[in-house]
Structure formats: C-alpha cells, structure tokens
C-alpha cells in the first residue's frame, strides 16, 4: 500500500530542512509552536501537573484522569522525540486519547533529554517514575492491577528498556508494555533491516536522518551495543511483560520493532505485532485523527483488557 494520501500531502508541504548542525533549542521551539491551545484539547475529568519525587530526583509528570471513579488502572507514558525533542506538551494529545479510550489514568513523564542530560538520565527518570507510581498507588487511586508502560518512537525504546530493568531488579508490577513505532536498535547500518532501505526516502523520517537525529543521545554516552540503548539486542527476553508492538508500513524502523515482537514470542512472552498499512513513523502522534490510525487507541484498550 502506498503512503496514505493525507500523510503524503502533509509531507509535501513541509519546508526544506535547514542545512548545518541540528539546533535542539530551535527545533523544540518549532515543535512546541504547533501545540493546540488548551481549549481545543480533548476534555477529561482532570489533568494535573505534579512533581514526582523519585530515586532519580524530581521529575515533572502530568496525570490524566479520564472520568471520576474510585480507582483506576495506570499507564505510565514516555513521549518520543529522538531523545532530545518531545515534551509533556507536544504529546499531551496522545496521553489524553490513551486515557479517554482505555479508561485508565495516564502518567506522562517529562524526563530529562539529551544533549543537556547525558545517558542514562532520561531512562532513569522513566524507570523511577514507574516505581514511584506503584509506591504512590493510594494517592493515585491505583486499583493494584494494570500498570502498563507505553511510549512512541524513542519513548518505545524506554518502554522496552524499563521493562528489562524492572525484570532484572525483581520489580514485577509492570503488567504490559506498549510500543508505538519503537526505535529498538540504534545501530543504523542500512543492511541490518530491509525497512531501512525500503523506506529510506520520502516517508517523513528518512534513514539518512536517523544517525544525526540520535547523535545527541549517542554522543552523551549511550552505546548502541548496550541492550538498554538497543533493547532488541537483549540476549534473553523471557519473563518480560506481554507486549503490543505497533509498527508503520513505511517506517525505516519498522523491522526492528517487528523483530522485537518475534523474539518476545520465541522467548515465551505474549506479544501482538500490528503493522498499520499506509502509515509512516510517528503516525500515532501526528495522524491519529485519521480514522484508520485513530483505532490504535482502541487496539490498546483491547490489549489491556479494559472495558
């Protein structure tokens, strides 16, 4: 299937990227400039900005409560952005949609980003907030059952890494891992996966851009050979939580996500891999308003066994 026409139209209208080194501050400002005003966002029962006091330090989080209830299951959500972009604001609409569709309370993590914060600061923040959420169960009205971790793109990297860290620490409260278009192998040798060649050019995120976009993270000390950086390289995936791995047909990173799902199943872990036809990388963040892709939140709800 060719790229969805609405997505193709969007990419055709984008300006040519400026030449020279990437400027994190300018790129963040540009990204934030497209955030919808508060009165245009999906309304929920409550949205609260708080500070999580964790073992990694004070981490800003945004808590989304979909409706009034006595107790809730929890999703801890890690936004994407190649480890240096993205924020609580740029992914606010994703967290709202997750909360509304699943009926779970969503805790979105404002983790530290590269290049200002060296590896593993952002990963440590994400894992620490998951532990904090479990410890704060009474304050969050957690029902003690579902505690899922979810993330898109580089946030999906953190999902898989956090699930592995929790397993190795004997922390068994994570019940599900949800990865949207995840980046799971930061070795960008184009011969590693067919999708790196098949989707190299013309689909928004291009193969040639993967290395420079992730350079801030890698240059901060993240080693692509480390399974916490490239989770698909973890030798043993047994014992990890059940997974939903969502991939996009026209994503250079498609095959590494699907490989993770296969390897989980081979290790005896329940894993659902779902490829969205006509979609490119980042469709959950940018194109979930299209009916074909908005169903990803209903699929997440069904995977979690809610409602």
mmCIF file with all atom_site columns, C-alpha atoms in Angstrom, residues 120-244:
data_model
loop_
_atom_site.group_PDB
_atom_site.id
_atom_site.type_symbol
_atom_site.label_atom_id
_atom_site.label_alt_id
_atom_site.label_comp_id
_atom_site.label_asym_id
_atom_site.label_entity_id
_atom_site.label_seq_id
_atom_site.pdbx_PDB_ins_code
_atom_site.Cartn_x
_atom_site.Cartn_y
_atom_site.Cartn_z
_atom_site.occupancy
_atom_site.B_iso_or_equiv
_atom_site.pdbx_formal_charge
_atom_site.auth_seq_id
_atom_site.auth_comp_id
_atom_site.auth_asym_id
_atom_site.auth_atom_id
_atom_site.pdbx_PDB_model_num
ATOM 1   C CA . UNK A 1 120 ? 21.105 7.299   31.218 1.00 0.00 ? 120 UNK A CA 1
ATOM 2   C CA . UNK A 1 121 ? 19.352 10.308  32.805 1.00 0.00 ? 121 UNK A CA 1
ATOM 3   C CA . UNK A 1 122 ? 16.160 10.134  30.743 1.00 0.00 ? 122 UNK A CA 1
ATOM 4   C CA . UNK A 1 123 ? 15.912 6.363   31.076 1.00 0.00 ? 123 UNK A CA 1
ATOM 5   C CA . UNK A 1 124 ? 16.496 6.582   34.823 1.00 0.00 ? 124 UNK A CA 1
ATOM 6   C CA . UNK A 1 125 ? 13.700 9.167   35.115 1.00 0.00 ? 125 UNK A CA 1
ATOM 7   C CA . UNK A 1 126 ? 11.266 6.909   33.271 1.00 0.00 ? 126 UNK A CA 1
ATOM 8   C CA . UNK A 1 127 ? 12.043 3.856   35.364 1.00 0.00 ? 127 UNK A CA 1
ATOM 9   C CA . UNK A 1 128 ? 11.970 5.870   38.573 1.00 0.00 ? 128 UNK A CA 1
ATOM 10  C CA . UNK A 1 129 ? 8.516  7.260   37.778 1.00 0.00 ? 129 UNK A CA 1
ATOM 11  C CA . UNK A 1 130 ? 7.180  3.743   37.185 1.00 0.00 ? 130 UNK A CA 1
ATOM 12  C CA . UNK A 1 131 ? 8.448  2.748   40.629 1.00 0.00 ? 131 UNK A CA 1
ATOM 13  C CA . UNK A 1 132 ? 7.040  5.988   42.071 1.00 0.00 ? 132 UNK A CA 1
ATOM 14  C CA . UNK A 1 133 ? 3.623  5.304   40.542 1.00 0.00 ? 133 UNK A CA 1
ATOM 15  C CA . UNK A 1 134 ? 3.487  1.902   42.198 1.00 0.00 ? 134 UNK A CA 1
ATOM 16  C CA . UNK A 1 135 ? 4.604  3.365   45.523 1.00 0.00 ? 135 UNK A CA 1
ATOM 17  C CA . UNK A 1 136 ? 2.025  6.159   45.231 1.00 0.00 ? 136 UNK A CA 1
ATOM 18  C CA . UNK A 1 137 ? -0.759 3.728   44.459 1.00 0.00 ? 137 UNK A CA 1
ATOM 19  C CA . UNK A 1 138 ? -3.099 5.040   47.144 1.00 0.00 ? 138 UNK A CA 1
ATOM 20  C CA . UNK A 1 139 ? -2.580 8.692   46.185 1.00 0.00 ? 139 UNK A CA 1
ATOM 21  C CA . UNK A 1 140 ? -3.135 7.858   42.502 1.00 0.00 ? 140 UNK A CA 1
ATOM 22  C CA . UNK A 1 141 ? -6.181 5.685   43.319 1.00 0.00 ? 141 UNK A CA 1
ATOM 23  C CA . UNK A 1 142 ? -4.455 2.786   41.581 1.00 0.00 ? 142 UNK A CA 1
ATOM 24  C CA . UNK A 1 143 ? -6.531 -0.360  41.668 1.00 0.00 ? 143 UNK A CA 1
ATOM 25  C CA . UNK A 1 144 ? -3.405 -2.507  42.085 1.00 0.00 ? 144 UNK A CA 1
ATOM 26  C CA . UNK A 1 145 ? -3.945 -4.365  38.815 1.00 0.00 ? 145 UNK A CA 1
ATOM 27  C CA . UNK A 1 146 ? -2.926 -2.826  35.496 1.00 0.00 ? 146 UNK A CA 1
ATOM 28  C CA . UNK A 1 147 ? 0.382  -0.944  35.474 1.00 0.00 ? 147 UNK A CA 1
ATOM 29  C CA . UNK A 1 148 ? 1.333  -0.564  31.820 1.00 0.00 ? 148 UNK A CA 1
ATOM 30  C CA . UNK A 1 149 ? 4.273  1.272   30.286 1.00 0.00 ? 149 UNK A CA 1
ATOM 31  C CA . UNK A 1 150 ? 3.698  2.880   26.888 1.00 0.00 ? 150 UNK A CA 1
ATOM 32  C CA . UNK A 1 151 ? 5.707  5.049   24.534 1.00 0.00 ? 151 UNK A CA 1
ATOM 33  C CA . UNK A 1 152 ? 6.203  6.119   20.940 1.00 0.00 ? 152 UNK A CA 1
ATOM 34  C CA . UNK A 1 153 ? 9.422  6.138   18.913 1.00 0.00 ? 153 UNK A CA 1
ATOM 35  C CA . UNK A 1 154 ? 12.300 6.790   21.366 1.00 0.00 ? 154 UNK A CA 1
ATOM 36  C CA . UNK A 1 155 ? 9.689  6.544   24.103 1.00 0.00 ? 155 UNK A CA 1
ATOM 37  C CA . UNK A 1 156 ? 9.241  2.979   22.886 1.00 0.00 ? 156 UNK A CA 1
ATOM 38  C CA . UNK A 1 157 ? 12.973 2.465   23.409 1.00 0.00 ? 157 UNK A CA 1
ATOM 39  C CA . UNK A 1 158 ? 12.447 3.479   27.020 1.00 0.00 ? 158 UNK A CA 1
ATOM 40  C CA . UNK A 1 159 ? 9.432  1.162   27.350 1.00 0.00 ? 159 UNK A CA 1
ATOM 41  C CA . UNK A 1 160 ? 11.457 -1.905  26.388 1.00 0.00 ? 160 UNK A CA 1
ATOM 42  C CA . UNK A 1 161 ? 14.457 -0.808  28.470 1.00 0.00 ? 161 UNK A CA 1
ATOM 43  C CA . UNK A 1 162 ? 12.323 -0.070  31.543 1.00 0.00 ? 162 UNK A CA 1
ATOM 44  C CA . UNK A 1 163 ? 10.590 -3.443  31.243 1.00 0.00 ? 163 UNK A CA 1
ATOM 45  C CA . UNK A 1 164 ? 14.018 -5.107  31.175 1.00 0.00 ? 164 UNK A CA 1
ATOM 46  C CA . UNK A 1 165 ? 15.330 -3.061  34.117 1.00 0.00 ? 165 UNK A CA 1
ATOM 47  C CA . UNK A 1 166 ? 12.274 -3.917  36.182 1.00 0.00 ? 166 UNK A CA 1
ATOM 48  C CA . UNK A 1 167 ? 12.634 -7.613  35.403 1.00 0.00 ? 167 UNK A CA 1
ATOM 49  C CA . UNK A 1 168 ? 16.313 -7.610  36.359 1.00 0.00 ? 168 UNK A CA 1
ATOM 50  C CA . UNK A 1 169 ? 15.536 -5.758  39.614 1.00 0.00 ? 169 UNK A CA 1
ATOM 51  C CA . UNK A 1 170 ? 12.763 -8.186  40.545 1.00 0.00 ? 170 UNK A CA 1
ATOM 52  C CA . UNK A 1 171 ? 10.141 -5.420  40.256 1.00 0.00 ? 171 UNK A CA 1
ATOM 53  C CA . UNK A 1 172 ? 7.176  -7.379  38.953 1.00 0.00 ? 172 UNK A CA 1
ATOM 54  C CA . UNK A 1 173 ? 4.388  -4.801  38.992 1.00 0.00 ? 173 UNK A CA 1
ATOM 55  C CA . UNK A 1 174 ? 4.545  -3.883  35.286 1.00 0.00 ? 174 UNK A CA 1
ATOM 56  C CA . UNK A 1 175 ? 1.735  -5.794  33.590 1.00 0.00 ? 175 UNK A CA 1
ATOM 57  C CA . UNK A 1 176 ? 2.004  -4.658  29.943 1.00 0.00 ? 176 UNK A CA 1
ATOM 58  C CA . UNK A 1 177 ? 4.416  -2.933  27.565 1.00 0.00 ? 177 UNK A CA 1
ATOM 59  C CA . UNK A 1 178 ? 3.045  -0.903  24.652 1.00 0.00 ? 178 UNK A CA 1
ATOM 60  C CA . UNK A 1 179 ? 5.404  0.309   21.930 1.00 0.00 ? 179 UNK A CA 1
ATOM 61  C CA . UNK A 1 180 ? 4.277  2.601   19.106 1.00 0.00 ? 180 UNK A CA 1
ATOM 62  C CA . UNK A 1 181 ? 6.695  2.708   16.128 1.00 0.00 ? 181 UNK A CA 1
ATOM 63  C CA . UNK A 1 182 ? 9.573  1.977   18.503 1.00 0.00 ? 182 UNK A CA 1
ATOM 64  C CA . UNK A 1 183 ? 13.252 2.638   17.894 1.00 0.00 ? 183 UNK A CA 1
ATOM 65  C CA . UNK A 1 184 ? 14.862 -0.513  19.271 1.00 0.00 ? 184 UNK A CA 1
ATOM 66  C CA . UNK A 1 185 ? 18.221 -0.768  17.509 1.00 0.00 ? 185 UNK A CA 1
ATOM 67  C CA . UNK A 1 186 ? 20.378 2.338   17.417 1.00 0.00 ? 186 UNK A CA 1
ATOM 68  C CA . UNK A 1 187 ? 22.921 0.702   15.112 1.00 0.00 ? 187 UNK A CA 1
ATOM 69  C CA . UNK A 1 188 ? 21.843 2.348   11.854 1.00 0.00 ? 188 UNK A CA 1
ATOM 70  C CA . UNK A 1 189 ? 23.728 0.140   9.420  1.00 0.00 ? 189 UNK A CA 1
ATOM 71  C CA . UNK A 1 190 ? 21.324 0.160   6.462  1.00 0.00 ? 190 UNK A CA 1
ATOM 72  C CA . UNK A 1 191 ? 21.970 -3.526  5.784  1.00 0.00 ? 191 UNK A CA 1
ATOM 73  C CA . UNK A 1 192 ? 20.605 -4.605  9.158  1.00 0.00 ? 192 UNK A CA 1
ATOM 74  C CA . UNK A 1 193 ? 16.902 -4.402  8.234  1.00 0.00 ? 193 UNK A CA 1
ATOM 75  C CA . UNK A 1 194 ? 15.109 -4.325  4.861  1.00 0.00 ? 194 UNK A CA 1
ATOM 76  C CA . UNK A 1 195 ? 12.881 -1.462  6.050  1.00 0.00 ? 195 UNK A CA 1
ATOM 77  C CA . UNK A 1 196 ? 15.917 0.807   6.346  1.00 0.00 ? 196 UNK A CA 1
ATOM 78  C CA . UNK A 1 197 ? 16.306 0.517   2.571  1.00 0.00 ? 197 UNK A CA 1
ATOM 79  C CA . UNK A 1 198 ? 12.666 0.124   1.547  1.00 0.00 ? 198 UNK A CA 1
ATOM 80  C CA . UNK A 1 199 ? 11.592 3.233   3.465  1.00 0.00 ? 199 UNK A CA 1
ATOM 81  C CA . UNK A 1 200 ? 14.805 5.206   3.169  1.00 0.00 ? 200 UNK A CA 1
ATOM 82  C CA . UNK A 1 201 ? 13.405 8.280   1.406  1.00 0.00 ? 201 UNK A CA 1
ATOM 83  C CA . UNK A 1 202 ? 10.077 10.025  1.065  1.00 0.00 ? 202 UNK A CA 1
ATOM 84  C CA . UNK A 1 203 ? 8.193  8.961   4.174  1.00 0.00 ? 203 UNK A CA 1
ATOM 85  C CA . UNK A 1 204 ? 8.924  11.761  6.626  1.00 0.00 ? 204 UNK A CA 1
ATOM 86  C CA . UNK A 1 205 ? 11.554 10.132  8.804  1.00 0.00 ? 205 UNK A CA 1
ATOM 87  C CA . UNK A 1 206 ? 14.372 9.071   6.479  1.00 0.00 ? 206 UNK A CA 1
ATOM 88  C CA . UNK A 1 207 ? 17.092 6.515   7.050  1.00 0.00 ? 207 UNK A CA 1
ATOM 89  C CA . UNK A 1 208 ? 19.889 9.021   6.444  1.00 0.00 ? 208 UNK A CA 1
ATOM 90  C CA . UNK A 1 209 ? 18.492 11.217  9.211  1.00 0.00 ? 209 UNK A CA 1
ATOM 91  C CA . UNK A 1 210 ? 18.427 8.561   11.917 1.00 0.00 ? 210 UNK A CA 1
ATOM 92  C CA . UNK A 1 211 ? 22.088 8.859   12.881 1.00 0.00 ? 211 UNK A CA 1
ATOM 93  C CA . UNK A 1 212 ? 22.200 12.692  13.159 1.00 0.00 ? 212 UNK A CA 1
ATOM 94  C CA . UNK A 1 213 ? 18.855 12.837  14.974 1.00 0.00 ? 213 UNK A CA 1
ATOM 95  C CA . UNK A 1 214 ? 20.017 10.308  17.538 1.00 0.00 ? 214 UNK A CA 1
ATOM 96  C CA . UNK A 1 215 ? 23.543 11.739  17.777 1.00 0.00 ? 215 UNK A CA 1
ATOM 97  C CA . UNK A 1 216 ? 22.722 13.888  20.813 1.00 0.00 ? 216 UNK A CA 1
ATOM 98  C CA . UNK A 1 217 ? 21.802 10.729  22.722 1.00 0.00 ? 217 UNK A CA 1
ATOM 99  C CA . UNK A 1 218 ? 24.625 8.561   21.423 1.00 0.00 ? 218 UNK A CA 1
ATOM 100 C CA . UNK A 1 219 ? 27.220 11.280  21.970 1.00 0.00 ? 219 UNK A CA 1
ATOM 101 C CA . UNK A 1 220 ? 26.048 11.617  25.574 1.00 0.00 ? 220 UNK A CA 1
ATOM 102 C CA . UNK A 1 221 ? 27.247 8.107   26.362 1.00 0.00 ? 221 UNK A CA 1
ATOM 103 C CA . UNK A 1 222 ? 24.523 5.816   25.002 1.00 0.00 ? 222 UNK A CA 1
ATOM 104 C CA . UNK A 1 223 ? 26.256 2.824   23.385 1.00 0.00 ? 223 UNK A CA 1
ATOM 105 C CA . UNK A 1 224 ? 24.218 1.165   20.581 1.00 0.00 ? 224 UNK A CA 1
ATOM 106 C CA . UNK A 1 225 ? 25.619 -2.208  21.669 1.00 0.00 ? 225 UNK A CA 1
ATOM 107 C CA . UNK A 1 226 ? 24.053 -1.800  25.126 1.00 0.00 ? 226 UNK A CA 1
ATOM 108 C CA . UNK A 1 227 ? 20.661 -3.578  25.359 1.00 0.00 ? 227 UNK A CA 1
ATOM 109 C CA . UNK A 1 228 ? 19.353 -0.658  27.411 1.00 0.00 ? 228 UNK A CA 1
ATOM 110 C CA . UNK A 1 229 ? 20.055 1.546   24.375 1.00 0.00 ? 229 UNK A CA 1
ATOM 111 C CA . UNK A 1 230 ? 19.130 -1.026  21.704 1.00 0.00 ? 230 UNK A CA 1
ATOM 112 C CA . UNK A 1 231 ? 16.649 -3.296  23.543 1.00 0.00 ? 231 UNK A CA 1
ATOM 113 C CA . UNK A 1 232 ? 16.281 -5.714  20.629 1.00 0.00 ? 232 UNK A CA 1
ATOM 114 C CA . UNK A 1 233 ? 19.877 -6.791  21.417 1.00 0.00 ? 233 UNK A CA 1
ATOM 115 C CA . UNK A 1 234 ? 18.966 -8.094  24.876 1.00 0.00 ? 234 UNK A CA 1
ATOM 116 C CA . UNK A 1 235 ? 20.041 -11.764 24.752 1.00 0.00 ? 235 UNK A CA 1
ATOM 117 C CA . UNK A 1 236 ? 17.150 -13.145 26.821 1.00 0.00 ? 236 UNK A CA 1
ATOM 118 C CA . UNK A 1 237 ? 13.674 -11.608 26.569 1.00 0.00 ? 237 UNK A CA 1
ATOM 119 C CA . UNK A 1 238 ? 11.950 -14.231 28.701 1.00 0.00 ? 238 UNK A CA 1
ATOM 120 C CA . UNK A 1 239 ? 9.984  -13.089 31.712 1.00 0.00 ? 239 UNK A CA 1
ATOM 121 C CA . UNK A 1 240 ? 9.112  -9.673  30.284 1.00 0.00 ? 240 UNK A CA 1
ATOM 122 C CA . UNK A 1 241 ? 5.535  -8.338  30.349 1.00 0.00 ? 241 UNK A CA 1
ATOM 123 C CA . UNK A 1 242 ? 3.115  -9.024  27.487 1.00 0.00 ? 242 UNK A CA 1
ATOM 124 C CA . UNK A 1 243 ? 3.671  -6.582  24.632 1.00 0.00 ? 243 UNK A CA 1
ATOM 125 C CA . UNK A 1 244 ? 1.748  -4.705  21.988 1.00 0.00 ? 244 UNK A CA 1
#
